XYZ file of C-alpha atoms in Angstrom:
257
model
C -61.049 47.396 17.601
C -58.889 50.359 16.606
C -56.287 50.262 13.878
C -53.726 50.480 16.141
C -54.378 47.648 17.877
C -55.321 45.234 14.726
C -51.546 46.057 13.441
C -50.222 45.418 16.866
C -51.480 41.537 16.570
C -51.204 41.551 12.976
C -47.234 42.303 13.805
C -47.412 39.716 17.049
C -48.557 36.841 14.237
C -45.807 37.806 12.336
C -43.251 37.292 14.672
C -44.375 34.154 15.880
C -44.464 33.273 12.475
C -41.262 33.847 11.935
C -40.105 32.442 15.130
C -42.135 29.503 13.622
C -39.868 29.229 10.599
C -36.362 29.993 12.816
C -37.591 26.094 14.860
C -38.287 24.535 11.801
C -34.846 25.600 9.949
C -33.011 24.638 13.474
C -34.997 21.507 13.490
C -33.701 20.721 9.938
C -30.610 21.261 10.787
C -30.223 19.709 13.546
C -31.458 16.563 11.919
C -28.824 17.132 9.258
C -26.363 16.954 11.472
C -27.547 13.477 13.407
C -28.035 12.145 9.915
C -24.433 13.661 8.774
C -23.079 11.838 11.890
C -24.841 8.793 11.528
C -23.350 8.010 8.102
C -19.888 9.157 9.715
C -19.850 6.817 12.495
C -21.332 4.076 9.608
C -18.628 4.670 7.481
C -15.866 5.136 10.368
C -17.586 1.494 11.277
C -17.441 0.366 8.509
C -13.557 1.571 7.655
C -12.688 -0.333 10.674
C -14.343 -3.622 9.742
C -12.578 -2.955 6.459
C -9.473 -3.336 8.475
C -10.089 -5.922 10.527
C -11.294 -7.941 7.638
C -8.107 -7.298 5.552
C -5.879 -8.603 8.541
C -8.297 -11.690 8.661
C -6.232 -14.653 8.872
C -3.164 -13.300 8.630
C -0.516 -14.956 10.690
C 0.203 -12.879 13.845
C 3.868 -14.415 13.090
C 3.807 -13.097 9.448
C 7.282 -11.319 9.300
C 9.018 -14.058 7.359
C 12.636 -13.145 8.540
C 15.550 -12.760 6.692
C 15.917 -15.396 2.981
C 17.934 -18.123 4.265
C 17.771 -20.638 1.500
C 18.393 -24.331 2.320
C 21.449 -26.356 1.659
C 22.574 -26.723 -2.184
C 19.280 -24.445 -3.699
C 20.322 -23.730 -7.189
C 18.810 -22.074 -10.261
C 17.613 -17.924 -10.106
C 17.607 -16.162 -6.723
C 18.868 -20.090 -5.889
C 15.234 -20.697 -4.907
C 15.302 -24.346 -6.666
C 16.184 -27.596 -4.612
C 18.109 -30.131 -7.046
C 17.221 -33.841 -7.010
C 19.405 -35.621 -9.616
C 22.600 -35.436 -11.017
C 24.082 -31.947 -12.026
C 24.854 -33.280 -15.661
C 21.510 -35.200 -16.504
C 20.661 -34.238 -20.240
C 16.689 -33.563 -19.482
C 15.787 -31.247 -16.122
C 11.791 -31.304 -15.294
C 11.109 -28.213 -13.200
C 8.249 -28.656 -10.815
C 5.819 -25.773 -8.836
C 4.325 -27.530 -5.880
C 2.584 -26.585 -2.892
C 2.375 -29.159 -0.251
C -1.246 -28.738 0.776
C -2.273 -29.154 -3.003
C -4.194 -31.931 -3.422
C -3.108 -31.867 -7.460
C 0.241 -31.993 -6.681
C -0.453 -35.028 -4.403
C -2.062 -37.154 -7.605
C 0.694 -35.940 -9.683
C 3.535 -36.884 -6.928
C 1.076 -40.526 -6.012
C 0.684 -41.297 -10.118
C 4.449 -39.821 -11.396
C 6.750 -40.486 -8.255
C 8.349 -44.004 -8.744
C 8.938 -43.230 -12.291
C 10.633 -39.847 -11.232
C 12.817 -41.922 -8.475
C 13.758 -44.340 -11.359
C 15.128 -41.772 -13.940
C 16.951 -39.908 -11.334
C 18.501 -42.332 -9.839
C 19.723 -43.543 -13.482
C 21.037 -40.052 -14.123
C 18.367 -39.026 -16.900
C 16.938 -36.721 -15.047
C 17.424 -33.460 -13.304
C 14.522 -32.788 -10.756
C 14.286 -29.037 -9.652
C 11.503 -28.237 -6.824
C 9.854 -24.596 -6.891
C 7.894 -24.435 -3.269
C 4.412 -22.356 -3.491
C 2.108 -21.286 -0.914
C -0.919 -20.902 -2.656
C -3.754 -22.800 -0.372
C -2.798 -20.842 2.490
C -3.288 -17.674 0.343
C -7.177 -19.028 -0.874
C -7.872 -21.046 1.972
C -5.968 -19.191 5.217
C -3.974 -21.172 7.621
C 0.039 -21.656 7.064
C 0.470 -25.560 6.517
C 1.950 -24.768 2.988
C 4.612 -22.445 4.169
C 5.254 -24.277 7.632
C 5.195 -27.839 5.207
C 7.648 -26.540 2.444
C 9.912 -24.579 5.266
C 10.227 -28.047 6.691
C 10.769 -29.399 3.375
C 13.621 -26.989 2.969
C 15.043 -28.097 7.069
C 14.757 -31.578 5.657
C 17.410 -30.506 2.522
C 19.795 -29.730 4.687
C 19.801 -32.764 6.821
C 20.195 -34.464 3.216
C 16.673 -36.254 3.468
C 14.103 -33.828 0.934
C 13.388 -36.687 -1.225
C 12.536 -39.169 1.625
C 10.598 -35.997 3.727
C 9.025 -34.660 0.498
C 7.883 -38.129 -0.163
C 6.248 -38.509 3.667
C 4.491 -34.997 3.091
C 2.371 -35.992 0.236
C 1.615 -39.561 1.175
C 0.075 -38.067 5.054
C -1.485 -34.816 2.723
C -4.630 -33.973 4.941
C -7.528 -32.265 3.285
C -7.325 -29.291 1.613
C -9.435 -27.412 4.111
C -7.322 -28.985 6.743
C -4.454 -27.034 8.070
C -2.836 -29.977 9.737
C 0.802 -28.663 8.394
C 0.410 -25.223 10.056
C 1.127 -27.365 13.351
C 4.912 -28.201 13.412
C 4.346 -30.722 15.822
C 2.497 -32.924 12.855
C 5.457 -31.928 10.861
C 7.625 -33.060 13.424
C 5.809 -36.019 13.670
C 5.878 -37.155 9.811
C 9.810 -36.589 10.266
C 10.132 -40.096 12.371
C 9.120 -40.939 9.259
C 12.327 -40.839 7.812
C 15.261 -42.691 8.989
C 18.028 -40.305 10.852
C 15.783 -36.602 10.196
C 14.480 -36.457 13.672
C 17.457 -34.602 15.355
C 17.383 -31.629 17.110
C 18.953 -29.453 14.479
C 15.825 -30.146 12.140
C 13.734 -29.353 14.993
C 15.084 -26.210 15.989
C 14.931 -25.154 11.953
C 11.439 -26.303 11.745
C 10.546 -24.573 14.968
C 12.258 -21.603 14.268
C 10.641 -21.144 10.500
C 14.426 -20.557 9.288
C 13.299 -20.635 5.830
C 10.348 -18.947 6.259
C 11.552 -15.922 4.223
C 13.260 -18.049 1.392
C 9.527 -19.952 0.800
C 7.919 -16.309 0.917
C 10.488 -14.844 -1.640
C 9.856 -18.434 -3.386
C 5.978 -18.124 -3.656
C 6.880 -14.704 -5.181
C 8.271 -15.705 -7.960
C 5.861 -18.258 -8.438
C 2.984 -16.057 -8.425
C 5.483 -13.521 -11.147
C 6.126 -16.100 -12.715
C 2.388 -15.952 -14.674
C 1.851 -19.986 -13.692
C -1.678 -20.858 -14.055
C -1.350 -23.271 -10.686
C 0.162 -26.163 -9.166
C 1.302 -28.359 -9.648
C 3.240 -26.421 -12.890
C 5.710 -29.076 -14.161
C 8.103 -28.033 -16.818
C 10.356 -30.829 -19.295
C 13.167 -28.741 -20.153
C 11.150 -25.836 -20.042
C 8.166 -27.443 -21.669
C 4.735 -27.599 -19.838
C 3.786 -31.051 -20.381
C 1.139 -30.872 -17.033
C -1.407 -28.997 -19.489
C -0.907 -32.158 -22.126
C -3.710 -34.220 -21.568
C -2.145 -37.315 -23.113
C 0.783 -37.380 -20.537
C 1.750 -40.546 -18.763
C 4.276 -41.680 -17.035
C 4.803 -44.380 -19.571
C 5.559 -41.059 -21.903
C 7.363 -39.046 -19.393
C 9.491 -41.909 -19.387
C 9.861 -42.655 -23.137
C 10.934 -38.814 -23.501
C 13.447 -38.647 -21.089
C 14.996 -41.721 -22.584
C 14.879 -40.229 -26.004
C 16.424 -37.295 -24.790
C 19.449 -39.171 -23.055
C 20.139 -41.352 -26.263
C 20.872 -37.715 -28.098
């Protein structure tokens, strides 16, 4: 074989070789990019989900409205509802949240003794309503329950209708209150609240925005959880040795100066 001829397929190999290399680099990149897309589509996916899962169970209704606060709410940002007489020498301040099954053995264990020293005039009762459960367990029964609550204030009947809520408390996992026809229902309860004014404000969530700007404060407020009951601005929830025995025998003490 000549010399010419040996360079002329030594310089043929060479080309293919390169040619060779050119596939492989395209081939690379080429699976860069499907790899580069992949983890773009992933993570597009996966911002989506993200989404979706942050809107999760939140109520397609969620716009609380305008704060309309309920008949005779007193206290800051008048987001407390007074049970008691104005000039009672000891006020107990109480955080609730009507799916709370705490506040329902507080309210089952403290309640007639709380009736009995309001009604003498010992005691101030002001009611903070918090939403809490819906926030850890989803649902709306503790704002629909407490806007109710607040419907119920106006007609003049919260004690009676805040006394009905707790004693028919489903489960906590239970949403039962998000339905306003059970709330509607527990109000036949009480003599004279069934009318079609506390319907329509039940219905219509009219104090929707007041309970939101209410759970607010609560959650501001650096409160550990409900209930959070307060003796003239005393926690006595977190004292272990509290009765209702003592409750009473403080309030007394209190009124005798």
């Amino acid at each position: 074989m000549s010399e010419k001829n040996r360079d002329a397929k030594r310089t043929a190999r060479e080309r293919l070789a390169v040619e060779r290399e050119k596939q492989k680099a395209a081939d690379r990149r080429r699976r860069t990019l499907i790899v580069g897309a992949s983890v773009v589509c992933v993570l597009g996916l996966a911002a989506v989900i993200g989404v979706v899962a942050a809107n999760a169970g939140k109520d397609s209704g969620n716009d609380a409205g305008p704060v309309v606060g309920p008949s005779g709410a007193q206290g800051k940002d008048g987001l407390a509802i007074p049970v008691g007489e104005a000039s009672a020498p000891s006020t107990l301040t109480v955080w609730e949240d009507f799916r709370c099954p705490a506040c329902k053995s507080f309210e089952d264990a403290y309640r007639s003794t709380i009736h009995g020293l309001t009604d003498s005039g010992k005691l101030k009762v002001e009611y903070h309503l918090a939403t809490i459960i819906d926030g850890n367990m989803g649902g709306t029964g503790s704002r629909n329950a407490a806007n109710a609550a607040a419907c119920a204030q106006d007609a003049g009947k919260f004690v009676e209708y805040h006394d009905v809520l707790y004693r028919n408390q489903p489960p906590e996992i239970d949403d039962a209150f998000g339905e306003n026809s059970k709330l509607l229902e527990l109000a036949r309860k009480v003599e004279g609240l069934d009318t079609p004014t506390f319907r329509g404000c039940v219905e219509d969530g009219t104090h929707n925005g007041w309970v939101e700007k209410s759970n607010d404060a609560f959650k501001s407020g650096g409160f550990s959880g409900t209930p959070t009951v307060l003796l003239n601005g005393k926690n006595i929830y977190q004292d272990q040795t509290m009765t209702p025995a003592k409750l009473k025998q403080m309030v007394e003490a209190n009124a005798k100066g």
